[in-house]
Amino acid sequence: METFFNQLLEFFFVLIGLQLMYTAFKTFKDSNNSKRIGSALFWLDLGLLFMFGKILPSLVSGILVALLGVITLFKQFEVGKFTPVKQEKLEARAKKFGNWIFVPVLSLAVVSVALAMKIPESSKSAIGVAAICGIILAMLIFKSSPKEMVQESDRMVQAMGTSGVLPQLLAALGAIFAAAGVGEVISKMIGGFVPEGNRLIGVIAYVLGMVIFTAIMGNGFAAFTVITAGIGIPFVIMQGADPAIAGALALTAGYCGTLLTPMAANFNILPASLLEMKNTYGVIKEQVPITIIMIIAHIALMYFWAF
């Protein structure tokens, strides 16, 4: 069963790669895009990584990833222009379908969670199965054609632009940091500031460390490994804190950092792009006050609950 779902996961990667290949083709054919060659090469490169990443030699994959950076570094990437849908048409369709528009989106969560709980081996590929179910539901509810589905997927991929690559790169960066022993370095640095046996200072350092490192890396999971090894274990858990409670609160504290950083592109930059907000950092700006409250709450909860 596990082998089947691993193969299914690779199938979903290939599907994503094919979509990116289509985006590369559409971008190359877009005469209005002044940087269509560089942009098309970017999507082609990313499509190859998704489709053949498992069989490509590590060196080749590394070169392809570096090429993505080179294209953006020399500003050879440009998001395509799309004809906006008229507001009247959007309002008419919203009234026609009502709350049914939420069904495909909600199905992503329901199907993926239900499948992962029923068949634990499917946890990695459950979201892919849910996405296919969501697409089918959307096509049935809105009576859309496969062609429309592919075109709208292309539009959203292009709207995300280079920000869509950040989650994968940041996750890889976290693994590199952990392997490089960054946690040990941080532990030695913090050791000079945290008084021995002071639980409150240890908790504050752990929570703020998760917030700051997540903000830097844009990924709470990547930060968790490094900060827990460097701060959480020696200054909180070794002082008598419950590892389960402290660890859970540390991870959610990291999400506070996610709310404050453009590095968490999938949370803070993509919505601004998709909603065509004038201020790219408008989402972050609105989240700052509640984030500060949540950080204080995490410190209090960890101090009084974990010990």
Backbone as numpy.savetxt, mean C-alpha at the origin, in Angstrom:
# Nx Ny Nz CAx CAy CAz Cx Cy Cz
-3.35 -28.33 -1.64 -4.18 -27.12 -1.64 -3.31 -25.85 -1.64
-2.25 -25.88 -0.82 -1.37 -24.72 -0.74 -0.69 -24.46 -2.08
-0.29 -25.54 -2.77 0.33 -25.41 -4.09 -0.63 -24.75 -5.08
-1.88 -25.15 -5.03 -2.89 -24.59 -5.92 -3.02 -23.08 -5.72
-3.11 -22.65 -4.46 -3.30 -21.23 -4.19 -2.03 -20.42 -4.49
-0.87 -21.03 -4.36 0.37 -20.36 -4.76 0.39 -20.13 -6.27
-0.06 -21.14 -7.02 -0.15 -21.00 -8.47 -1.22 -19.98 -8.86
-2.30 -19.95 -8.09 -3.37 -18.97 -8.34 -2.85 -17.55 -8.11
-2.01 -17.39 -7.10 -1.42 -16.09 -6.82 -0.57 -15.62 -8.00
0.22 -16.55 -8.56 1.02 -16.21 -9.74 0.13 -15.84 -10.92
-1.01 -16.51 -11.04 -1.97 -16.19 -12.10 -2.46 -14.75 -11.96
-2.73 -14.32 -10.73 -3.19 -12.94 -10.51 -2.08 -11.94 -10.85
-0.84 -12.30 -10.53 0.28 -11.43 -10.90 0.36 -11.27 -12.42
0.14 -12.37 -13.13 0.15 -12.32 -14.59 -0.98 -11.44 -15.11
-2.16 -11.54 -14.50 -3.29 -10.70 -14.89 -2.95 -9.22 -14.70
-2.35 -8.90 -13.56 -1.94 -7.51 -13.31 -0.93 -7.07 -14.36
0.02 -7.96 -14.68 1.01 -7.66 -15.70 0.38 -7.39 -17.05
-0.62 -8.18 -17.42 -1.32 -7.97 -18.70 -2.03 -6.61 -18.72
-2.64 -6.25 -17.60 -3.29 -4.93 -17.52 -2.26 -3.82 -17.70
-1.09 -3.97 -17.08 -0.03 -2.97 -17.20 0.51 -2.92 -18.63
0.56 -4.07 -19.29 0.98 -4.11 -20.70 -0.01 -3.33 -21.57
-1.29 -3.49 -21.28 -2.32 -2.76 -22.02 -2.17 -1.26 -21.79
-1.88 -0.89 -20.55 -1.66 0.53 -20.23 -0.44 1.06 -20.97
0.61 0.24 -21.06 1.81 0.64 -21.81 1.46 0.89 -23.28
0.66 0.00 -23.86 0.24 0.14 -25.26 -0.58 1.41 -25.46
-1.56 1.64 -24.58 -2.42 2.82 -24.69 -1.61 4.11 -24.51
-0.65 4.08 -23.61 0.19 5.25 -23.37 1.05 5.55 -24.59
1.61 4.50 -25.19 2.45 4.68 -26.38 1.65 5.25 -27.54
0.37 4.90 -27.62 -0.49 5.37 -28.71 -1.07 6.75 -28.45
-0.86 7.28 -27.24 -1.42 8.58 -26.86 -0.55 9.71 -27.40
-0.97 10.31 -28.50 -0.19 11.37 -29.13 -0.19 12.66 -28.31
-1.11 12.79 -27.37 -1.18 13.99 -26.54 -0.21 13.94 -25.36
0.38 12.79 -25.13 1.33 12.63 -24.04 2.73 12.97 -24.55
3.28 14.08 -24.07 4.59 14.54 -24.55 5.73 13.60 -24.15
5.48 12.73 -23.17 6.52 11.79 -22.72 6.01 10.36 -22.83
5.34 10.11 -23.94 4.67 8.81 -24.10 5.65 7.65 -24.16
6.85 7.85 -24.72 7.81 6.75 -24.82 8.31 6.35 -23.44
8.72 7.34 -22.64 9.18 7.04 -21.29 8.08 6.46 -20.42
6.87 7.02 -20.56 5.74 6.54 -19.77 5.36 5.11 -20.15
5.34 4.84 -21.46 5.02 3.49 -21.94 6.08 2.49 -21.47
7.34 2.91 -21.49 8.43 2.04 -21.03 8.28 1.74 -19.54
7.83 2.73 -18.78 7.62 2.53 -17.34 6.59 1.43 -17.09
5.43 1.53 -17.79 4.37 0.54 -17.59 4.76 -0.82 -18.15
5.50 -0.84 -19.25 5.98 -2.10 -19.81 6.93 -2.78 -18.85
7.84 -2.01 -18.29 8.81 -2.51 -17.31 8.09 -3.12 -16.11
7.13 -2.39 -15.57 6.39 -2.88 -14.41 5.58 -4.12 -14.75
5.01 -4.14 -15.95 4.25 -5.31 -16.39 5.12 -6.56 -16.48
6.34 -6.40 -16.97 7.28 -7.52 -17.06 7.62 -8.06 -15.68
7.81 -7.14 -14.72 8.13 -7.56 -13.35 7.00 -8.36 -12.73
5.77 -7.94 -12.97 4.63 -8.67 -12.42 4.45 -10.02 -13.10
4.62 -10.05 -14.41 4.36 -11.29 -15.15 5.46 -12.33 -14.98
6.71 -11.86 -14.98 7.83 -12.81 -15.00 8.75 -12.69 -13.79
8.31 -11.95 -12.76 9.16 -11.73 -11.59 9.65 -13.00 -10.93
8.82 -14.05 -10.95 9.20 -15.29 -10.27 10.31 -16.03 -11.00
10.36 -15.91 -12.32 11.34 -16.68 -13.08 12.54 -15.85 -13.52
12.45 -14.52 -13.42 13.57 -13.68 -13.82 14.72 -13.79 -12.82
15.96 -13.78 -13.29 17.09 -13.76 -12.36 17.03 -12.49 -11.50
17.54 -12.58 -10.29 17.49 -11.44 -9.36 18.15 -10.20 -9.95
19.26 -10.39 -10.66 19.97 -9.26 -11.25 19.10 -8.55 -12.29
18.41 -9.33 -13.11 17.54 -8.74 -14.14 16.39 -7.97 -13.49
15.79 -8.57 -12.47 14.70 -7.89 -11.76 15.19 -6.59 -11.13
16.38 -6.64 -10.56 16.96 -5.44 -9.95 17.19 -4.35 -10.97
17.68 -4.72 -12.15 17.91 -3.74 -13.22 16.58 -3.11 -13.66
15.55 -3.94 -13.78 14.23 -3.44 -14.19 13.65 -2.48 -13.14
13.85 -2.81 -11.86 13.39 -1.91 -10.80 14.16 -0.60 -10.84
15.48 -0.69 -11.05 16.30 0.52 -11.14 15.88 1.38 -12.33
15.48 0.72 -13.42 15.03 1.45 -14.61 13.78 2.28 -14.31
12.90 1.74 -13.47 11.71 2.51 -13.06 12.13 3.82 -12.40
13.15 3.72 -11.53 13.65 4.91 -10.85 14.31 5.89 -11.81
15.04 5.36 -12.78 15.72 6.22 -13.76 14.71 7.01 -14.59
13.64 6.34 -15.00 12.60 7.00 -15.81 11.98 8.16 -15.05
11.66 7.94 -13.77 11.05 9.01 -12.98 12.07 10.08 -12.58
13.32 9.66 -12.33 14.37 10.61 -11.95 14.59 11.65 -13.03
14.60 11.21 -14.28 14.83 12.12 -15.40 13.52 12.68 -15.97
12.44 12.52 -15.19 11.14 13.12 -15.52 10.66 12.76 -16.92
10.77 11.47 -17.22 10.29 10.98 -18.52 8.94 10.28 -18.39
8.28 10.51 -17.25 6.97 9.90 -17.02 5.92 11.00 -16.93
4.80 10.77 -17.58 3.69 11.73 -17.53 2.37 10.98 -17.51
1.49 11.39 -16.62 0.17 10.76 -16.51 -0.67 11.16 -17.71
-1.35 10.18 -18.30 -2.18 10.45 -19.47 -3.38 11.32 -19.14
-3.90 11.98 -20.15 -5.08 12.83 -19.98 -6.32 12.07 -20.44
-7.38 12.19 -19.65 -8.63 11.52 -19.97 -9.76 12.53 -20.01
-10.72 12.28 -20.90 -11.88 13.16 -20.99 -12.76 12.94 -19.76
-12.95 13.97 -18.94 -13.75 13.79 -17.71 -15.21 13.50 -18.03
-15.81 12.65 -17.21 -17.23 12.34 -17.38 -18.05 13.53 -16.90
-19.07 13.88 -17.64 -19.89 15.03 -17.27 -20.58 14.80 -15.93
-20.63 15.87 -15.12 -21.20 15.78 -13.79 -22.66 15.33 -13.82
-23.40 15.79 -14.83 -24.81 15.42 -14.95 -24.96 13.91 -15.14
-24.06 13.34 -15.94 -24.11 11.90 -16.19 -23.77 11.12 -14.92
-22.78 11.62 -14.18 -22.40 10.95 -12.93 -23.55 10.96 -11.93
-24.21 12.12 -11.81 -25.32 12.23 -10.86 -26.49 11.35 -11.27
-26.75 11.28 -12.58 -27.85 10.45 -13.08 -27.60 8.97 -12.79
-26.35 8.52 -12.99 -26.02 7.11 -12.74 -26.03 6.81 -11.24
-25.61 7.80 -10.44 -25.63 7.61 -8.99 -27.06 7.43 -8.48
-27.98 8.22 -9.03 -29.39 8.11 -8.63 -29.99 6.79 -9.12
-29.56 6.35 -10.30 -30.11 5.13 -10.87 -29.73 3.89 -10.06
-28.46 3.82 -9.66 -27.98 2.61 -8.98 -28.03 2.71 -7.46
-28.05 3.93 -6.93 -28.15 4.10 -5.48 -27.04 3.39 -4.73
-27.41 2.70 -3.66 -26.42 2.02 -2.81 -25.83 0.77 -3.44
-26.37 0.37 -4.59 -25.81 -0.80 -5.29 -24.36 -0.57 -5.71
-23.96 0.71 -5.83 -22.58 0.99 -6.26 -21.56 0.49 -5.23
-22.01 0.28 -3.99 -21.08 -0.17 -2.95 -20.91 -1.69 -2.90
-21.79 -2.41 -3.56 -21.77 -3.87 -3.49 -20.46 -4.48 -3.99
-19.95 -4.09 -5.19 -18.69 -4.68 -5.65 -17.52 -4.39 -4.71
-17.51 -3.17 -4.15 -16.42 -2.80 -3.24 -16.49 -3.60 -1.95
-17.69 -3.69 -1.38 -17.85 -4.44 -0.14 -17.56 -5.93 -0.33
-17.81 -6.42 -1.54 -17.55 -7.84 -1.82 -16.07 -8.17 -1.69
-15.20 -7.19 -1.93 -13.76 -7.41 -1.79 -13.44 -7.86 -0.36
-13.97 -7.11 0.61 -13.70 -7.43 2.01 -14.38 -8.72 2.43
-15.65 -8.86 2.07 -16.43 -10.03 2.51 -15.85 -11.32 1.95
-15.61 -11.35 0.64 -15.12 -12.57 0.00 -13.71 -12.93 0.48
-12.82 -11.93 0.53 -11.43 -12.22 0.92 -11.34 -12.72 2.36
-12.07 -12.08 3.28 -12.04 -12.51 4.68 -12.68 -13.89 4.85
-13.83 -14.09 4.21 -14.53 -15.38 4.33 -13.68 -16.51 3.77
-13.05 -16.27 2.62 -12.23 -17.31 1.99 -11.00 -17.62 2.84
-10.35 -16.57 3.35 -9.15 -16.77 4.16 -9.47 -17.51 5.46
-10.64 -17.25 6.03 -11.04 -17.93 7.27 -11.43 -19.38 7.01
-12.10 -19.61 5.89 -12.55 -20.96 5.56 -11.40 -21.84 5.09
-10.53 -21.25 4.26 -9.38 -21.99 3.73 -8.11 -21.19 4.04
-7.46 -21.43 5.16 -6.28 -20.65 5.56 -5.18 -20.60 4.49
-5.06 -21.66 3.70 -4.01 -21.70 2.66 -4.23 -20.64 1.58
-5.45 -20.08 1.52 -5.78 -19.12 0.46 -5.50 -17.68 0.85
-4.94 -17.46 2.05 -4.81 -16.09 2.57 -4.06 -15.15 1.62
-3.03 -15.66 0.94 -2.24 -14.80 0.05 -3.00 -14.42 -1.22
-3.82 -15.32 -1.71 -4.51 -15.09 -2.98 -5.99 -14.73 -2.81
-6.46 -14.66 -1.56 -7.89 -14.40 -1.31 -8.34 -13.06 -1.88
-7.50 -12.04 -1.76 -7.88 -10.72 -2.27 -8.00 -10.74 -3.80
-7.20 -11.59 -4.46 -7.30 -11.72 -5.91 -8.61 -12.36 -6.32
-9.00 -13.41 -5.60 -10.29 -14.06 -5.86 -11.42 -13.06 -5.62
-11.31 -12.29 -4.53 -12.34 -11.29 -4.21 -12.42 -10.22 -5.29
-11.26 -9.84 -5.85 -11.24 -8.82 -6.90 -11.97 -9.31 -8.15
-11.74 -10.57 -8.51 -12.44 -11.14 -9.67 -13.95 -11.16 -9.42
-14.34 -11.55 -8.21 -15.77 -11.55 -7.85 -16.35 -10.14 -7.92
-15.57 -9.16 -7.44 -16.01 -7.77 -7.48 -16.20 -7.27 -8.90
-15.29 -7.65 -9.79 -15.39 -7.25 -11.20 -16.64 -7.85 -11.83
-16.87 -9.13 -11.57 -18.05 -9.80 -12.14 -19.34 -9.14 -11.63
-19.39 -8.86 -10.33 -20.57 -8.20 -9.75 -20.78 -6.82 -10.37
-19.69 -6.06 -10.53 -19.80 -4.72 -11.11 -20.32 -4.78 -12.54
-19.84 -5.74 -13.31 -20.29 -5.88 -14.70 -21.76 -6.28 -14.77
-22.21 -7.12 -13.82 -23.61 -7.54 -13.80 -24.54 -6.41 -13.35
-24.12 -5.71 -12.29 -24.97 -4.64 -11.74 -25.08 -3.46 -12.70
-23.93 -3.03 -13.24 -23.91 -1.84 -14.10 -24.03 -2.16 -15.58
-24.14 -3.48 -15.88 -24.28 -3.93 -17.27 -23.16 -3.37 -18.16
-21.94 -3.49 -17.64 -20.76 -3.02 -18.38 -20.17 -4.15 -19.20
-19.46 -3.80 -20.25 -18.81 -4.78 -21.10 -17.38 -5.01 -20.62
-16.76 -6.13 -20.99 -15.36 -6.36 -20.63 -14.45 -5.24 -21.14
-14.79 -4.68 -22.30 -13.99 -3.60 -22.86 -14.00 -2.39 -21.93
-15.16 -2.05 -21.41 -15.27 -0.92 -20.47 -14.46 -1.20 -19.21
-14.51 -2.44 -18.75 -13.78 -2.81 -17.54 -12.28 -2.60 -17.73
-11.76 -3.05 -18.87 -10.33 -2.90 -19.15 -9.96 -1.43 -19.29
-10.81 -0.66 -19.97 -10.53 0.77 -20.16 -10.54 1.53 -18.84
-11.50 1.22 -17.97 -11.55 1.89 -16.67 -10.38 1.48 -15.78
-9.96 0.23 -15.89 -8.79 -0.22 -15.14 -7.55 0.54 -15.61
-7.45 0.73 -16.92 -6.34 1.49 -17.49 -6.36 2.93 -16.97
-7.55 3.53 -16.93 -7.67 4.91 -16.46 -7.20 5.04 -15.01
-7.60 4.08 -14.17 -7.22 4.15 -12.76 -5.73 3.88 -12.56
-5.19 2.96 -13.35 -3.75 2.68 -13.27 -2.96 3.93 -13.63
-3.36 4.60 -14.70 -2.64 5.81 -15.11 -2.84 6.94 -14.11
-4.03 7.01 -13.51 -4.28 8.06 -12.51 -3.38 7.88 -11.29
-3.11 6.63 -10.92 -2.21 6.36 -9.80 -0.79 6.77 -10.13
-0.39 6.57 -11.38 0.95 6.95 -11.80 2.04 6.21 -11.05
3.15 6.90 -10.83 4.30 6.28 -10.18 4.04 5.96 -8.71
3.04 6.61 -8.11 2.73 6.36 -6.69 2.30 4.91 -6.46
1.76 4.27 -7.49 1.29 2.90 -7.35 2.40 1.89 -7.10
3.64 2.29 -7.34 4.77 1.37 -7.17 5.32 1.44 -5.74
5.04 2.54 -5.04 5.63 2.74 -3.72 5.37 1.63 -2.71
4.14 1.11 -2.58 3.91 0.07 -1.57 4.84 -1.13 -1.72
5.05 -1.59 -2.96 5.93 -2.75 -3.18 7.38 -2.42 -2.83
7.83 -1.23 -3.24 9.22 -0.85 -2.98 9.47 -0.66 -1.49
8.50 -0.07 -0.79 8.67 0.18 0.64 8.66 -1.12 1.44
7.84 -2.08 1.02 7.82 -3.38 1.69 9.18 -4.07 1.53
9.75 -3.97 0.34 11.08 -4.54 0.10 12.14 -3.82 0.93
11.99 -2.50 1.06 12.94 -1.72 1.85 12.93 -2.15 3.31
11.74 -2.44 3.84 11.64 -2.91 5.22 12.38 -4.21 5.43
12.27 -5.12 4.48 12.97 -6.40 4.58 14.49 -6.19 4.54
14.93 -5.26 3.71 16.36 -4.96 3.61 16.87 -4.37 4.93
16.11 -3.45 5.50 16.51 -2.83 6.77 16.63 -3.87 7.88
15.66 -4.78 7.93 15.68 -5.82 8.97 16.89 -6.72 8.80
17.18 -7.11 7.55 18.32 -7.99 7.27 19.65 -7.30 7.54
19.66 -5.97 7.40 20.90 -5.21 7.59 21.18 -4.91 9.07
20.25 -5.29 9.95 20.47 -5.08 11.38 20.22 -3.66 11.85
19.32 -2.95 11.15 19.01 -1.58 11.54 18.41 -1.53 12.95
17.64 -2.58 13.30 17.04 -2.64 14.64 18.07 -2.58 15.74
19.19 -3.28 15.57 20.24 -3.28 16.58 20.87 -1.89 16.72
21.04 -1.22 15.59 21.62 0.13 15.61 20.70 1.08 16.37
19.39 0.99 16.08 18.42 1.85 16.75 18.40 1.56 18.25
18.50 0.28 18.62 18.50 -0.11 20.03 19.66 0.54 20.78
20.83 0.55 20.17 22.00 1.16 20.80 21.84 2.67 20.93
21.23 3.28 19.91 21.02 4.74 19.95 20.03 5.11 21.05
18.90 4.38 21.11 17.87 4.68 22.09 18.34 4.38 23.51
19.22 3.38 23.65 19.71 2.98 24.96 20.37 4.12 25.72
20.93 5.08 25.00 21.58 6.21 25.64 20.62 7.26 26.14
19.35 7.19 25.73 18.36 8.21 26.10 17.30 7.68 27.07
17.02 6.38 27.02 15.96 5.81 27.85 16.55 5.34 29.18
16.11 5.92 30.31 16.62 5.48 31.62 16.27 4.01 31.85
17.18 3.26 32.38 16.97 1.83 32.60 15.80 1.59 33.56
14.86 0.76 33.13 13.72 0.42 33.97 12.57 1.40 33.93
12.69 2.50 33.18 11.61 3.49 33.10 10.60 3.05 32.04
9.48 2.50 32.49 8.49 1.95 31.58 7.85 3.02 30.70
7.51 4.16 31.30 6.81 5.21 30.55 7.66 5.73 29.40
8.92 6.00 29.68 9.81 6.50 28.62 9.99 5.43 27.54
10.07 4.16 27.97 10.19 3.07 27.00 8.98 2.98 26.10
7.78 3.13 26.69 6.54 3.10 25.91 6.48 4.26 24.93
6.83 5.46 25.41 6.82 6.64 24.53 7.79 6.45 23.37
8.98 5.91 23.67 9.98 5.67 22.62 9.47 4.65 21.61
8.81 3.61 22.10 8.29 2.55 21.22 7.20 3.10 20.30
6.24 3.82 20.89 5.12 4.36 20.09 5.63 5.40 19.09
6.42 6.36 19.56 6.92 7.40 18.66 7.87 6.82 17.61
8.63 5.79 18.02 9.51 5.13 17.06 8.73 4.51 15.93
7.62 3.86 16.27 6.76 3.26 15.24 6.15 4.34 14.35
5.69 5.43 14.96 5.08 6.53 14.20 6.09 7.13 13.22
7.26 7.47 13.73 8.27 8.15 12.91 8.82 7.23 11.83
9.15 6.00 12.20 9.73 5.08 11.22 8.72 4.69 10.15
7.45 4.56 10.54 6.41 4.27 9.55 6.25 5.45 8.61
6.32 6.67 9.16 6.21 7.86 8.33 7.36 7.93 7.33
8.54 7.51 7.77 9.71 7.53 6.88 9.59 6.47 5.79
9.16 5.28 6.19 9.12 4.15 5.25 7.79 4.03 4.53
6.73 4.61 5.12 5.42 4.53 4.51 4.77 3.17 4.66
5.30 2.35 5.54 4.79 0.99 5.69 4.91 0.54 7.14
3.78 0.35 7.81 3.79 -0.04 9.21 4.37 -1.42 9.45
4.14 -2.35 8.53 4.64 -3.72 8.69 6.17 -3.74 8.62
6.72 -2.96 7.69 8.17 -2.91 7.55 8.80 -2.27 8.79
8.16 -1.23 9.31 8.68 -0.54 10.49 8.58 -1.41 11.73
7.54 -2.23 11.81 7.28 -3.03 13.01 8.45 -3.95 13.34
8.96 -4.63 12.34 10.07 -5.58 12.56 11.28 -4.86 13.13
11.62 -3.73 12.52 12.83 -3.01 12.91 12.67 -2.37 14.29
11.57 -1.66 14.51 11.38 -0.93 15.77 11.12 -1.87 16.94
10.40 -2.96 16.71 10.16 -3.91 17.80 11.46 -4.56 18.25
12.31 -4.90 17.27 13.60 -5.50 17.61 14.51 -4.50 18.32
14.45 -3.23 17.89 15.36 -2.22 18.43 14.88 -1.54 19.70
13.57 -1.37 19.84 13.03 -0.63 20.99 12.03 -1.47 21.79
11.07 -2.08 21.09 9.99 -2.79 21.77 10.45 -3.88 22.71
11.30 -4.76 22.23 11.74 -5.89 23.07 12.61 -5.45 24.25
13.69 -4.68 24.01 14.55 -4.34 25.15 13.96 -3.34 26.14
13.16 -2.38 25.67 12.71 -1.29 26.54 11.25 -1.37 26.98
10.49 -2.30 26.40 9.08 -2.44 26.80 8.78 -3.88 27.24
8.97 -4.83 26.36 8.63 -6.22 26.67 9.53 -6.80 27.75
10.82 -6.49 27.70 11.75 -6.99 28.73 11.51 -6.32 30.09
10.72 -5.25 30.10 10.38 -4.58 31.36 9.10 -5.14 31.97
8.54 -6.20 31.32 7.37 -6.86 31.87 6.07 -6.66 31.11
6.11 -6.01 29.96 4.89 -5.77 29.20 4.41 -7.05 28.52
3.11 -7.16 28.35 2.52 -8.30 27.63 2.87 -8.15 26.15
3.61 -9.10 25.57 4.04 -8.97 24.17 2.89 -8.82 23.18
1.79 -9.55 23.42 0.65 -9.50 22.50 0.01 -8.12 22.48
-0.22 -7.56 23.67 -0.86 -6.25 23.76 0.07 -5.16 23.25
1.33 -5.19 23.71 2.29 -4.17 23.30 2.53 -4.22 21.79
2.65 -5.43 21.24 2.88 -5.57 19.80 1.71 -5.08 18.98
0.49 -5.43 19.41 -0.70 -5.00 18.68 -0.83 -3.48 18.68
-0.60 -2.87 19.85 -0.69 -1.41 19.95 0.43 -0.72 19.18
1.60 -1.35 19.14 2.72 -0.78 18.39 2.40 -0.73 16.90
1.79 -1.80 16.40 1.46 -1.83 14.97 0.40 -0.79 14.63
-0.62 -0.66 15.47 -1.63 0.36 15.19 -1.08 1.77 15.41
-0.08 1.90 16.29 0.60 3.19 16.44 1.34 3.55 15.15
1.87 2.51 14.51 2.52 2.74 13.22 1.57 3.31 12.19
0.31 2.91 12.26 -0.67 3.44 11.32 -0.89 4.94 11.52
-0.61 5.43 12.73 -0.67 6.88 12.95 0.37 7.58 12.07
1.54 6.94 11.95 2.56 7.49 11.06 2.14 7.43 9.61
1.38 6.38 9.27 0.87 6.25 7.90 0.00 7.44 7.53
-0.75 7.94 8.49 -1.66 9.07 8.23 -0.93 10.38 8.01
0.37 10.42 8.33 1.11 11.68 8.30 2.10 11.80 7.15
2.18 10.80 6.30 3.28 10.78 5.33 2.84 10.58 3.89
3.46 11.31 2.96 3.20 11.05 1.54 3.83 9.74 1.07
4.73 9.17 1.90 5.35 7.90 1.53 4.31 6.78 1.51
3.24 6.93 2.31 2.14 5.96 2.27 1.22 6.37 1.13
1.75 6.24 -0.07 1.06 6.78 -1.25 -0.32 6.18 -1.46
-0.44 4.88 -1.18 -1.73 4.23 -1.42 -2.83 4.75 -0.50
-2.46 5.34 0.65 -3.46 5.90 1.57 -3.65 7.40 1.36
-2.58 8.12 1.12 -2.64 9.58 1.18 -2.48 10.31 -0.15
-1.75 9.73 -1.08 -1.51 10.41 -2.35 -2.47 9.92 -3.43
-2.68 8.61 -3.48 -3.60 8.07 -4.49 -5.02 8.64 -4.37
-5.59 8.73 -3.14 -6.92 9.33 -3.05 -6.95 10.75 -3.59
-5.89 11.52 -3.30 -5.83 12.90 -3.80 -5.78 12.92 -5.33
-5.06 11.95 -5.91 -4.97 11.87 -7.37 -6.29 11.43 -7.98
-6.89 10.39 -7.40 -8.13 9.85 -7.95 -9.29 10.82 -7.80
-9.29 11.60 -6.71 -10.35 12.58 -6.48 -10.04 13.93 -7.12
-8.83 14.01 -7.75 -8.40 15.22 -8.44 -8.42 16.43 -7.51
-7.89 16.24 -6.30 -7.81 17.34 -5.33 -6.74 18.33 -5.74
-6.99 19.60 -5.49 -6.03 20.64 -5.86 -4.76 20.54 -5.01
-4.93 20.25 -3.72 -3.80 20.11 -2.81 -3.43 18.63 -2.70
-2.27 18.27 -3.21 -1.82 16.88 -3.19 -1.76 16.33 -1.77
-1.44 17.20 -0.81 -1.29 16.76 0.58 -2.52 17.11 1.42
-3.64 17.37 0.76 -4.87 17.73 1.46 -5.37 16.65 2.39
-5.23 15.39 1.97 -5.67 14.27 2.81 -4.86 14.22 4.11
-3.55 14.38 3.99 -2.68 14.36 5.17 -3.03 15.50 6.12
-3.23 16.68 5.56 -3.54 17.87 6.36 -4.77 17.65 7.23
-5.79 17.02 6.66 -7.03 16.79 7.40 -6.86 15.72 8.48
-5.86 14.87 8.32 -5.69 13.74 9.25 -4.82 14.07 10.45
-4.07 15.18 10.40 -3.11 15.50 11.45 -3.74 15.62 12.85
-4.82 16.38 13.04 -5.37 16.54 14.40 -5.76 15.21 15.05
-6.50 14.38 14.33 -6.94 13.11 14.90 -5.76 12.18 15.13
-4.72 12.31 14.30 -3.52 11.47 14.46 -2.82 11.76 15.78
-2.70 13.05 16.12 -2.06 13.44 17.38 -2.81 12.85 18.57
-4.14 12.92 18.51 -4.97 12.35 19.59 -4.74 10.84 19.69
-4.66 10.17 18.54 -4.46 8.72 18.53 -3.10 8.32 19.08
-2.08 9.13 18.81 -0.74 8.83 19.33 -0.74 8.88 20.86
-1.36 9.93 21.41 -1.45 10.06 22.87 -2.24 8.89 23.46
-3.32 8.51 22.78 -4.14 7.38 23.25 -3.34 6.09 23.25
-2.51 5.89 22.24 -1.69 4.67 22.16 -0.68 4.60 23.30
-0.08 5.74 23.61 0.89 5.76 24.72 0.20 5.39 26.03
-0.97 5.98 26.26 -1.71 5.70 27.49 -2.16 4.25 27.56
-2.69 3.73 26.46 -3.17 2.35 26.43 -2.04 1.35 26.66
-0.91 1.58 26.00 0.20 0.64 26.15 0.75 0.67 27.58
0.82 1.86 28.16 1.38 1.98 29.51 0.49 1.33 30.57
-0.82 1.56 30.46 -1.74 1.06 31.49 -2.28 -0.34 31.19
-2.28 -0.72 29.92 -2.90 -2.00 29.54 -1.87 -3.12 29.40
-0.71 -2.80 28.84 0.29 -3.84 28.57 1.00 -4.30 29.84
1.10 -3.41 30.84 1.83 -3.77 32.07 0.86 -4.24 33.16
